[in-house]
CSV table of C-alpha atoms and ligand atoms in Angstrom, one decimal:
chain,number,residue,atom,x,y,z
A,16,UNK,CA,0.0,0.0,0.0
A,17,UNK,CA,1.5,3.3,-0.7
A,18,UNK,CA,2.1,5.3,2.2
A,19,UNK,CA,-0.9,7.9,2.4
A,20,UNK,CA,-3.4,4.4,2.5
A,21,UNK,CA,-0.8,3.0,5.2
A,22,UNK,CA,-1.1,6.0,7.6
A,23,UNK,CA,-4.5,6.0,7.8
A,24,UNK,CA,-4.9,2.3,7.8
A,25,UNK,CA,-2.5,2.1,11.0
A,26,UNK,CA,-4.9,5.3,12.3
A,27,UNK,CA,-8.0,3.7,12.1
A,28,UNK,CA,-6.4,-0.2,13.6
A,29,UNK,CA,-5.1,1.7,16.6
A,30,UNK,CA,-8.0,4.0,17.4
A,31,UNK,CA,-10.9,2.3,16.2
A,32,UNK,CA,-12.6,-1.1,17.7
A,33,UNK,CA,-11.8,-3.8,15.3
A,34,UNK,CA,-15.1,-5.1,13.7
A,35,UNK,CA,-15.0,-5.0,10.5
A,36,UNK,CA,-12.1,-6.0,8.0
A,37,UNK,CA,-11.2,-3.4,6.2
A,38,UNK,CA,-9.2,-2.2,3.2
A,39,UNK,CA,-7.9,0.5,1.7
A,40,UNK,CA,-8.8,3.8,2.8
A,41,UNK,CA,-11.4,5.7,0.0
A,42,UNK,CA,-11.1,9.5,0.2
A,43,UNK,CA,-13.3,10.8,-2.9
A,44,UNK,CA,-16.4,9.4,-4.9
A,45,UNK,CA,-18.0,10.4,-8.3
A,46,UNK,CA,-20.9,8.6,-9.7
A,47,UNK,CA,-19.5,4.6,-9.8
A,48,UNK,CA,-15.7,5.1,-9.5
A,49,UNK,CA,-13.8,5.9,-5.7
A,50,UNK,CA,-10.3,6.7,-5.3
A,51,UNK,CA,-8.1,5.4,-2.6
A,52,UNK,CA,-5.7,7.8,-0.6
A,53,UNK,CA,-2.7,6.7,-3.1
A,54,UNK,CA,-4.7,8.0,-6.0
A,55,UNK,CA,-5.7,4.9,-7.1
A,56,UNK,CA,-8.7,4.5,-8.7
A,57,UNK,CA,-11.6,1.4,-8.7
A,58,UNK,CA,-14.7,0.3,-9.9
A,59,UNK,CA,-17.4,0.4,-7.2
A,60,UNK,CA,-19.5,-2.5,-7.1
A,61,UNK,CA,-20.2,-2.2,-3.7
A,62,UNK,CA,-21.7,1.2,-3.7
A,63,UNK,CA,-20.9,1.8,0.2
A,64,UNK,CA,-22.9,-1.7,0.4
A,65,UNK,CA,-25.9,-1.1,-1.6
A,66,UNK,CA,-26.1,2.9,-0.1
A,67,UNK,CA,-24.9,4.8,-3.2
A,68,UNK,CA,-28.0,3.7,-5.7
A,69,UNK,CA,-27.9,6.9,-7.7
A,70,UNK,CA,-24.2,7.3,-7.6
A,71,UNK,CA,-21.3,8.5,-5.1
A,72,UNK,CA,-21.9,12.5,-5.1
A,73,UNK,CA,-24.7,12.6,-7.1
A,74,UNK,CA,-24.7,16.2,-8.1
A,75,UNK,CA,-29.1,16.6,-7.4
A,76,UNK,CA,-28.1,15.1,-3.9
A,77,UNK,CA,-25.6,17.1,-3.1
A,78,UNK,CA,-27.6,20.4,-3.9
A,79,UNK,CA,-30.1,19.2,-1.8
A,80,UNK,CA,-28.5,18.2,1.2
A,81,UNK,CA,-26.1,21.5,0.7
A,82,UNK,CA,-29.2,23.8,0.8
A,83,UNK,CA,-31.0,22.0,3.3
A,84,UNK,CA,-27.4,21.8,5.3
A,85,UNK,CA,-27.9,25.8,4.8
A,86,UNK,CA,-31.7,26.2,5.6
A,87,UNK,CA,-32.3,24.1,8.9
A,88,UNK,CA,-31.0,20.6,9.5
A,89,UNK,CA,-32.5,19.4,13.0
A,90,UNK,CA,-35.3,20.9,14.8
A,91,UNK,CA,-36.5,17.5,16.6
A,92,UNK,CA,-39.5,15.5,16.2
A,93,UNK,CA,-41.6,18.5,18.4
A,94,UNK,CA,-42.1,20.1,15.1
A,95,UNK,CA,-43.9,19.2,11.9
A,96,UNK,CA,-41.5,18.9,9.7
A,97,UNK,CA,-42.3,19.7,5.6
A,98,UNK,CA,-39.8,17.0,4.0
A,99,UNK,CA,-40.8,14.6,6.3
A,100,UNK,CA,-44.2,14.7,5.3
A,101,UNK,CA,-43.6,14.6,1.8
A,102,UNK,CA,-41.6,12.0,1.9
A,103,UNK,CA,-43.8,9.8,3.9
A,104,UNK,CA,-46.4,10.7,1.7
A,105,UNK,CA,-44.2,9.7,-1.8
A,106,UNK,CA,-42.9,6.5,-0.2
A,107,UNK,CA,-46.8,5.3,0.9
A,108,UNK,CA,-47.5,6.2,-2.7
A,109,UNK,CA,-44.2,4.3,-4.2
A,110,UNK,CA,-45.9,1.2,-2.3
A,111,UNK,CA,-49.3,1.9,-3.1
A,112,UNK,CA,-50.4,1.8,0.5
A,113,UNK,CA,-53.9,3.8,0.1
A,114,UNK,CA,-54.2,5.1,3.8
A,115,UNK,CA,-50.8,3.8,4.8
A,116,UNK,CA,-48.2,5.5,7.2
A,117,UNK,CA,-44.8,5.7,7.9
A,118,UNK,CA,-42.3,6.1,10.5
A,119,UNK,CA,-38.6,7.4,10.2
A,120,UNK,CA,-35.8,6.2,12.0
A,121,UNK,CA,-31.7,6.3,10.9
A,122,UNK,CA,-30.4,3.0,10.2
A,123,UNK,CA,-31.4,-0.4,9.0
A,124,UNK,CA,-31.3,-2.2,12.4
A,125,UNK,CA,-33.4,0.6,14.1
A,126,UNK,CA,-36.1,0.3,11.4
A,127,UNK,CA,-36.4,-3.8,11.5
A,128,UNK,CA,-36.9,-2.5,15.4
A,129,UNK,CA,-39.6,-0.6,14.7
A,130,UNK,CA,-41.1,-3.3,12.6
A,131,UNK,CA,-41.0,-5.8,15.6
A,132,UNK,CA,-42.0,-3.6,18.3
A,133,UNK,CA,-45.1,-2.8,15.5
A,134,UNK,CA,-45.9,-5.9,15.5
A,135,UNK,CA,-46.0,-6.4,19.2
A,136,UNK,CA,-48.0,-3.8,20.1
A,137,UNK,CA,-50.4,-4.6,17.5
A,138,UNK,CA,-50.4,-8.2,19.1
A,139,UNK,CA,-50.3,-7.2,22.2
A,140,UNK,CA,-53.9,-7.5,23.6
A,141,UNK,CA,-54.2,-11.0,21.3
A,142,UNK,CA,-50.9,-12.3,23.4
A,143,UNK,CA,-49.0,-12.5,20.0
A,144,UNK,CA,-45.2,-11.5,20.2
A,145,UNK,CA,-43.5,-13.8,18.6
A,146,UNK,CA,-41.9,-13.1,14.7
A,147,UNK,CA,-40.9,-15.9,12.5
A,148,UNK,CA,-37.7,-15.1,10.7
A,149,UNK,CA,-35.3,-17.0,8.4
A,150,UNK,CA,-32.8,-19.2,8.8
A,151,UNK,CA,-29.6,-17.1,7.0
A,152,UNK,CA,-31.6,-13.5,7.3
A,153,UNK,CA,-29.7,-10.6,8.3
A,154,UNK,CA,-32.0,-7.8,10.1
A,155,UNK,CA,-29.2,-6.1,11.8
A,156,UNK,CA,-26.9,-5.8,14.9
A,157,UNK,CA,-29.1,-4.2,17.9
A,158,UNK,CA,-29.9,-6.8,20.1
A,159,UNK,CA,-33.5,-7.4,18.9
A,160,UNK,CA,-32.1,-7.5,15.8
A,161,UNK,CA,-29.6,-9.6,16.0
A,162,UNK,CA,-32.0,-12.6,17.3
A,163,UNK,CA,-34.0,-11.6,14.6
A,164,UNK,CA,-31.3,-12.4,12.5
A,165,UNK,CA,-31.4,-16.3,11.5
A,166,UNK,CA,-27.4,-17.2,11.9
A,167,UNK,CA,-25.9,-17.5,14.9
A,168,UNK,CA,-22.2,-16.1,13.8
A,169,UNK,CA,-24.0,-12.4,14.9
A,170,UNK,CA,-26.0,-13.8,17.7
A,171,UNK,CA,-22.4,-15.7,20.0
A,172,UNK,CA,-21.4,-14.0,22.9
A,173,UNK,CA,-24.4,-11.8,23.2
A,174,UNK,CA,-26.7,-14.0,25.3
A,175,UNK,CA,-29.1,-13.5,26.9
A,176,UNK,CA,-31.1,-12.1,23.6
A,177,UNK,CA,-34.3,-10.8,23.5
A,178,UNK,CA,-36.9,-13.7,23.5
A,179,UNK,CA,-39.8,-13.7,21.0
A,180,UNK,CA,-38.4,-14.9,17.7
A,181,UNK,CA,-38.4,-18.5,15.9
A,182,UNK,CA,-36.7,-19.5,12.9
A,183,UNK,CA,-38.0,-21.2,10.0
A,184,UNK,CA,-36.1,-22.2,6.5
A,185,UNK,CA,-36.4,-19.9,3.7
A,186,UNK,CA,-38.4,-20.5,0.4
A,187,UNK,CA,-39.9,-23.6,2.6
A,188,UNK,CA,-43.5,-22.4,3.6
A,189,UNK,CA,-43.7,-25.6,5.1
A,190,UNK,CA,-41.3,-25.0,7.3
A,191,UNK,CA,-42.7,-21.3,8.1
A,192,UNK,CA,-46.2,-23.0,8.6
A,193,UNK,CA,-44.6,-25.6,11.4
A,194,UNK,CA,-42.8,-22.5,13.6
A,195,UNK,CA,-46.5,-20.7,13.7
A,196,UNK,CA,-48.0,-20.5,17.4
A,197,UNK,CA,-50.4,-19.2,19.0
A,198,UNK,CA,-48.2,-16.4,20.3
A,199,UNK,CA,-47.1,-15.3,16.7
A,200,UNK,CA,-47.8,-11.7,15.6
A,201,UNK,CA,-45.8,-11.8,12.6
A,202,UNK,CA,-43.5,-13.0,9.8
A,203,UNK,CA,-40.3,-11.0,8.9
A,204,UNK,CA,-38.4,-12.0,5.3
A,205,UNK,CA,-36.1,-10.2,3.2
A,206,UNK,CA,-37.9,-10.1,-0.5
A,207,UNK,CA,-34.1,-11.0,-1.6
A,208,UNK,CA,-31.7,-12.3,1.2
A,209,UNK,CA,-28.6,-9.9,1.2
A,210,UNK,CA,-25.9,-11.1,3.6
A,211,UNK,CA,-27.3,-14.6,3.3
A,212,UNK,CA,-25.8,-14.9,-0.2
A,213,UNK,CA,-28.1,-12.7,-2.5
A,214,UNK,CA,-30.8,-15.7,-2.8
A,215,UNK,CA,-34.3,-14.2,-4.0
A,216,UNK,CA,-37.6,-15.3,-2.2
A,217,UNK,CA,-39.3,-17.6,-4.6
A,218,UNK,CA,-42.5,-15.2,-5.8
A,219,UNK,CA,-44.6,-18.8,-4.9
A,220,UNK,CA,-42.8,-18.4,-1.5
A,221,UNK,CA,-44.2,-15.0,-1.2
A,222,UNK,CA,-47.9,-15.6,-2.3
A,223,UNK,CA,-47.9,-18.3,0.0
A,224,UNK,CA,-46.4,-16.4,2.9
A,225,UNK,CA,-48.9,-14.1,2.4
A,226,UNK,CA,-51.9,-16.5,2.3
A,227,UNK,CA,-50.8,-17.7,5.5
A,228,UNK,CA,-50.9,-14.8,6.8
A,229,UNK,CA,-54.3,-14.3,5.9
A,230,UNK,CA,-55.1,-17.3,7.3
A,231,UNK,CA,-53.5,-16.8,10.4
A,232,UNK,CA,-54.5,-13.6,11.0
A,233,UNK,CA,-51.0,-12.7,11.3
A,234,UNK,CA,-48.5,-10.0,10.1
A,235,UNK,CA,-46.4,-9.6,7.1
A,236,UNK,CA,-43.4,-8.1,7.1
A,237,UNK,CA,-41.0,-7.4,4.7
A,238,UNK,CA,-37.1,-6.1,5.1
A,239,UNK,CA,-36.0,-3.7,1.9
A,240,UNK,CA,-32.8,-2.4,3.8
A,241,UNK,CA,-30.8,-3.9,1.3
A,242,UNK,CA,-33.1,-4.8,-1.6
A,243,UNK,CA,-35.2,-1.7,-2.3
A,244,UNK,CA,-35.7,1.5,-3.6
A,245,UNK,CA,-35.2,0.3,-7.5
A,246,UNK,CA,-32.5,-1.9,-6.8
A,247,UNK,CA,-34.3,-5.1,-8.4
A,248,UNK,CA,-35.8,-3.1,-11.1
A,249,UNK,CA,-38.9,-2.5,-8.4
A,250,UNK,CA,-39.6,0.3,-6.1
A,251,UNK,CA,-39.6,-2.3,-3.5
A,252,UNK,CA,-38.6,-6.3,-4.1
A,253,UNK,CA,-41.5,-7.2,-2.9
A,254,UNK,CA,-43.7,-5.6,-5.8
A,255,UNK,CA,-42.5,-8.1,-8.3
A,256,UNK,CA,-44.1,-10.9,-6.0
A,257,UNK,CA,-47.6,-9.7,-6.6
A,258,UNK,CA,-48.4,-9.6,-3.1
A,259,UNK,CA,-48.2,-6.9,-0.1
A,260,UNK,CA,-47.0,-7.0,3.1
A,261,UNK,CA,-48.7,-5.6,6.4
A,262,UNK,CA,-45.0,-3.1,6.6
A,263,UNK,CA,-41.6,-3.2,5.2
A,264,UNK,CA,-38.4,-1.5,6.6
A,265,UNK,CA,-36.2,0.7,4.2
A,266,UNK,CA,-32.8,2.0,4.6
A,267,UNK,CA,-29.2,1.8,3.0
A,268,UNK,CA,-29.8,3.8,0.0
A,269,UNK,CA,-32.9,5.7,1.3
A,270,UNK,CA,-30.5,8.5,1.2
A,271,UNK,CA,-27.7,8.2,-0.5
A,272,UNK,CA,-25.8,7.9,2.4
A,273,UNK,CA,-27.2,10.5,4.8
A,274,UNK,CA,-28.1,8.3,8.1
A,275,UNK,CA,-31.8,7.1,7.6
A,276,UNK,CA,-34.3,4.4,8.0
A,277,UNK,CA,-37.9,4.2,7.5
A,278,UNK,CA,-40.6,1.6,8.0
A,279,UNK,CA,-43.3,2.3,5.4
A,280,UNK,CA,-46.8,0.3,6.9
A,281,UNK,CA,-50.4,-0.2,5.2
A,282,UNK,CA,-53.6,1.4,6.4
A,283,UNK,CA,-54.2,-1.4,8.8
A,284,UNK,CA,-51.2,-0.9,10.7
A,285,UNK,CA,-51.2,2.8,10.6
A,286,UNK,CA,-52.4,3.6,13.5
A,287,UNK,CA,-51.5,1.4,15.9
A,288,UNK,CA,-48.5,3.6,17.4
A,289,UNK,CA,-49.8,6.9,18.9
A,290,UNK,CA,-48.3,9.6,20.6
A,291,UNK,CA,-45.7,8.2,22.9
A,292,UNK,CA,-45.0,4.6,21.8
A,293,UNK,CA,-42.1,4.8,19.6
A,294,UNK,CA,-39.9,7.7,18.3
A,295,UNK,CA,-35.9,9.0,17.4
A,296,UNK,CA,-34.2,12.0,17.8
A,297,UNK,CA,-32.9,12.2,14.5
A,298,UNK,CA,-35.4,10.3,12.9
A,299,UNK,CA,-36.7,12.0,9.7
A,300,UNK,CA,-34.7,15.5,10.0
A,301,UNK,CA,-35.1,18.1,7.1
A,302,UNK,CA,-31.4,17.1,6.5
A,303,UNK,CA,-32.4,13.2,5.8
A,304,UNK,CA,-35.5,13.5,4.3
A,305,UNK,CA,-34.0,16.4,2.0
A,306,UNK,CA,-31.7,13.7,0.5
A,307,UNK,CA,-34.2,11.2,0.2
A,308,UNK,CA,-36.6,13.1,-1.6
A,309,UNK,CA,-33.4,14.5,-4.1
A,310,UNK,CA,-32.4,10.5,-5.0
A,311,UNK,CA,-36.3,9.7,-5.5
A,312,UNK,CA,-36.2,12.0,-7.7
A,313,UNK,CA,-33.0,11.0,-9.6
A,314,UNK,CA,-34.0,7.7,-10.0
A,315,UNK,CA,-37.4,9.1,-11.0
A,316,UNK,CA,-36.0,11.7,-13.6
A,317,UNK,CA,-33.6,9.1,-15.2
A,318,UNK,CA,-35.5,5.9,-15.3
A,319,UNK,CA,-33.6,4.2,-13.0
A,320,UNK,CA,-35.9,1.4,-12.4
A,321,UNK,CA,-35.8,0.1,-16.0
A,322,UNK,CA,-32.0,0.7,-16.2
A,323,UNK,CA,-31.6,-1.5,-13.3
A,324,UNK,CA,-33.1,-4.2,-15.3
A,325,UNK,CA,-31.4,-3.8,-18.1
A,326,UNK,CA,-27.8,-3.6,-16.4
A,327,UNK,CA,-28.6,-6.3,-14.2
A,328,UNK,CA,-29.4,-8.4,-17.5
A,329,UNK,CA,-25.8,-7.5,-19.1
A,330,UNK,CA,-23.8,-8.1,-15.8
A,331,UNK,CA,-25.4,-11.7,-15.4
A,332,UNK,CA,-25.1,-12.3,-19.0
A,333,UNK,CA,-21.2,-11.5,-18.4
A,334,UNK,CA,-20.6,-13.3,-15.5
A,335,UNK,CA,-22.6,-16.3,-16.5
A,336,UNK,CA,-19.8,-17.3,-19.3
A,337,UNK,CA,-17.3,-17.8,-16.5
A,338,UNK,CA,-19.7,-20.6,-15.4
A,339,UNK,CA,-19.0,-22.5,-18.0
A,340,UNK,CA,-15.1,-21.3,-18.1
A,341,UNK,CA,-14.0,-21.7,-14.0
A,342,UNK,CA,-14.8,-24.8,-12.1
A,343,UNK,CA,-14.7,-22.8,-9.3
A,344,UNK,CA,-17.9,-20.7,-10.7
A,345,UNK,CA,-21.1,-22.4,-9.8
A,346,UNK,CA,-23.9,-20.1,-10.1
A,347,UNK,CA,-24.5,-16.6,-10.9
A,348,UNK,CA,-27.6,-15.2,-9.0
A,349,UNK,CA,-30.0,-12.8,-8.1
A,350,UNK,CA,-32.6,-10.1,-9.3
A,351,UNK,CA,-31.6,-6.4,-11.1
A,352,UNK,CA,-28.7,-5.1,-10.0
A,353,UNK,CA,-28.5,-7.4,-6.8
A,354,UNK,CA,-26.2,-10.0,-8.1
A,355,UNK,CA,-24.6,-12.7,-6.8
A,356,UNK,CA,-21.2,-15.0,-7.9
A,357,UNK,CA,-21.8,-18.7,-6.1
A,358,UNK,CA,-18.3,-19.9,-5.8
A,359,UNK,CA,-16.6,-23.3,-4.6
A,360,UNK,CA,-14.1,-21.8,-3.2
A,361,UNK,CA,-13.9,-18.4,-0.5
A,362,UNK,CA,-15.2,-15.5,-1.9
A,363,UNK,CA,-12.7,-13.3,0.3
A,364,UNK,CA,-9.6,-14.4,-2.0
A,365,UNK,CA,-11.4,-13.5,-5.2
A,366,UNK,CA,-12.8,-9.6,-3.8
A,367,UNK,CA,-8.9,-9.3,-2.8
A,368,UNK,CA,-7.5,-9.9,-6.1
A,369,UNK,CA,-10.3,-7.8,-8.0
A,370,UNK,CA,-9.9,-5.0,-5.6
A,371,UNK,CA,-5.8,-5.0,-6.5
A,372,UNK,CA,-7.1,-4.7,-10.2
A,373,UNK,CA,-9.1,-1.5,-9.3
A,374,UNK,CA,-12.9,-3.9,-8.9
A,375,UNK,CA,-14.7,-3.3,-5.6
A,376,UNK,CA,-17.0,-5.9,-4.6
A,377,UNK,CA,-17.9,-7.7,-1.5
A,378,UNK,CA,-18.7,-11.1,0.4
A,379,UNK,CA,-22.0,-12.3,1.2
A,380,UNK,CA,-21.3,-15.3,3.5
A,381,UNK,CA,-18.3,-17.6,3.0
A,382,UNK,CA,-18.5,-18.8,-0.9
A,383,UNK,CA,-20.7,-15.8,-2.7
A,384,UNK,CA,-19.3,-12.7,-4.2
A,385,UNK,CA,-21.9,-10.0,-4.0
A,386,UNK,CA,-22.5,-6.9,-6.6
A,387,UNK,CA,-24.6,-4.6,-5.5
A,388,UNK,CA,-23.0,-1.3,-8.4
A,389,UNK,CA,-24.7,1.9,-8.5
A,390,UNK,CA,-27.9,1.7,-11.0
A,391,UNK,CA,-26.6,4.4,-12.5
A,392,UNK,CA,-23.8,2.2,-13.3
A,393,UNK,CA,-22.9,2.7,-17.5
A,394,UNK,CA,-22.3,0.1,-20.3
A,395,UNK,CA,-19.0,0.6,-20.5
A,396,UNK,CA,-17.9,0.0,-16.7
A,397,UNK,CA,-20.3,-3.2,-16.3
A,398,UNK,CA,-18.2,-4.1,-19.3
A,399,UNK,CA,-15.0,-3.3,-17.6
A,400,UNK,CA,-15.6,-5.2,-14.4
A,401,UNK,CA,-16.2,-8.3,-16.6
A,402,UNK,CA,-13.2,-8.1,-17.8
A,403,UNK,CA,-11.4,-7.8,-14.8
A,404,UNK,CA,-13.0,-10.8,-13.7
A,405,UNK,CA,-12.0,-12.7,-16.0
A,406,UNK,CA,-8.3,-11.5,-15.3
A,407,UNK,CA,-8.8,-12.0,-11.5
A,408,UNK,CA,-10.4,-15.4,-12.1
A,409,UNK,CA,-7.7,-16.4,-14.5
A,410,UNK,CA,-5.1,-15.5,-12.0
A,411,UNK,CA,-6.3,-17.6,-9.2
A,412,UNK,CA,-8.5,-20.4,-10.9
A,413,UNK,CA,-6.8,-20.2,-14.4
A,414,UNK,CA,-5.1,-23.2,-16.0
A,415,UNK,CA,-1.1,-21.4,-15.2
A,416,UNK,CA,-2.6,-20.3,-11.7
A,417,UNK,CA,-0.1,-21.1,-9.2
B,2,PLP,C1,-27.7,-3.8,6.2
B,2,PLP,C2,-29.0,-4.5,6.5
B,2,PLP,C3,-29.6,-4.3,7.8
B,2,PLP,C4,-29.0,-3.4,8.8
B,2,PLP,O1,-28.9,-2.1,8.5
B,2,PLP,P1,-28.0,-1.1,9.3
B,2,PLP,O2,-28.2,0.2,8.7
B,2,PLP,O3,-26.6,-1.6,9.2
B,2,PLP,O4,-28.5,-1.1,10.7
B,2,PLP,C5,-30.9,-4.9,8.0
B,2,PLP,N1,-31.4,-5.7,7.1
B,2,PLP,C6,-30.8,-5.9,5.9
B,2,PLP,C7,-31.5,-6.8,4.9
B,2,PLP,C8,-29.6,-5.4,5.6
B,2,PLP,O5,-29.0,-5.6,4.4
């Protein structure tokens, strides 16, 4: 590493608590390409982990959050608040929730919170509490969260969690049907599993989730952190199911990387908080909602749904020959611009050798390589990052590979 990148690397290992494994240090962003503090330049196909949908510095985002940043950022939840309003009122729209409501809080983790305590208090007088989640979900690292989170590699160490969850296999309604009790209030399921290894809910899984619901006369809820707003080609992955949930939780790219989260709930489920039961100091400032309302727009004003699609299709299409060409490749999955690479070997090794060939990417459990690029992404860079696949493929799983 050159020696900018090392002094801030050694910064950061001896100040800051060691929980994630990091790389090199990124100092400047433009639309799908970062720079590194040596100058170096890459590919971003992580997009600050799905955050960046319209871009790193979009130029209508950073107007916005600039004027806002200038007009009033915070005034607390005391106050009615304009961009708040308009932006719960677009993203019950975006859902077609007719009489739906929604709540603003500033991070993935604290939304899925919001959903569960939702769903409790809606329960409550019934003596339902419990929410069915999936075996390899990922709903975030508070404490509630983490037991909702279906693999116990977040959950060690941390006992005793809160109680109130059950587990049940993904894409196996069967499986969901068996972990239903009396006491259950509500199913939570990513529309496409994220950390789990970018694995898409079956749209049969869905419909049936839903029926049982119905049945039931429970709740469905659905977590978008990491697979909405346009990133499948859909507002929200969930709308390409045909089905609606009760709620569903938004953050990561809400913003375009200004702290936020937001659960988004139907008309049933609109008023069940009231004054008192749930709130967050930040939750919904002018600042947040200012730069959530600017990217709704951009991906509004330039068709980013479709263009998801239609990248998606020629990234898959790219990867999918190196299927045939590496043993090592087994699968290439996923829906839009969610993508996934099943390898049979660690996905780690391969993110490390693309990332030294200027290709950012990341891991989604041991053996998947996860690409999660800006739907703004162009031609022309999808094109590039195939390539330098192919080289970083050929280098470790080629036929002169050492
Ligand atoms: C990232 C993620 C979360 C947690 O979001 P944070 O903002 O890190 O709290 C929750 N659910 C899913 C599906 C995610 O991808």
């Amino acid at each position: 590493m050159n020696s900018k990148n090392e002094e801030i690397a050694d910064l950061c290992r001896q100040y800051m608590m060691d929980t994630y494994a990091q790389s090199v240090p990124i100092v400047r962003g433009e639309g799908c390409k970062v720079w590194d503090a040596g100058g170096m330049v890459y590919l971003d196909f992580t997009a600050g982990i799905a955050v960046q949908g319209v871009g790193h510095c979009n130029p209508k985002v950073v107007k916005a959050v600039q004027d806002q940043m200038a007009t009033l950022n915070h005034c607390s939840n005391l106050f009615y608040n304009e961009n708040a309003g308009l932006l719960a009122k677009k993203l019950v729209e975006m859902a077609e929730f007719d009489g739906g409501k929604c709540f603003f809080a500033n991070s993935g983790a604290e939304a899925n919170e919001c959903l569960i305590k939702l769903a409790r208090l809606w329960g409550h007088e019934a003596g339902k509490y419990e929410v069915i989640t999936m075996v390899g979900s990922f709903h975030g690292r508070t404490l509630a969260t983490c037991a909702a989170t279906g693999q116990s590699k977040v959950q060690k160490g941390f006992d005793p969690l809160p109680i109130g969850f059950a587990y049940a296999d993904f894409n196996d309604i069967e499986s969901v049907r068996a972990a239903v009790t009396d006491h259950t209030a509500a199913i939570l399921v990513e529309s496409v599993q994220g950390e789990g290894g970018i694995i898409p809910a079956d749209h049969k899984f869905m419909k049936a989730l839903r029926a049982l619901c119905d049945e039931k006369g429970i709740l469905l809820l659905c977590d978008e952190v990491q697979c909405g707003m346009g990133r499948t080609g859909e507002w929200f992955a969930w709308q390409s199911s045909g089905i609606m949930p009760d709620a569903f939780s938004l953050a990561k790219s809400l913003a375009s990387g200004i702290p936020m989260g937001a659960v988004v709930a139907a008309s049933s489920l609109a008023n069940v908080f009231t004054k008192g039961s749930h709130g967050s100091t930040f939750g919904g400032n002018p600042l947040a909602a200012a730069a959530a309302l600017a990217t709704i727009g951009v991906i509004e004003e330039e068709g980013l749904l479709e263009r998801a699609l239609e990248a998606g299709e020629i990234f898959r299409d790219g990867l999918q020959q190196y299927v045939e060409k590496y043993d090592q490749v087994l699968e290439v999955r996923g829906d839009g611009l969610m993508i996934g690479l099943v390898l049979d070997a660690p996905a780690a090794d391969l993110v490390a050798k693309c990332r030294e060939m200027g290709l950012l990417a990341c891991c989604a459990g041991e053996n998947v390589m996860r690409f999660l690029p800006p739907l703004t992404v162009k031609d022309s860079e999808l094109e590039e990052a195939i390539d330098i696949l192919d080289e970083a493929l050929d280098m470790l799983y080629g036929e002169d590979a050492e």
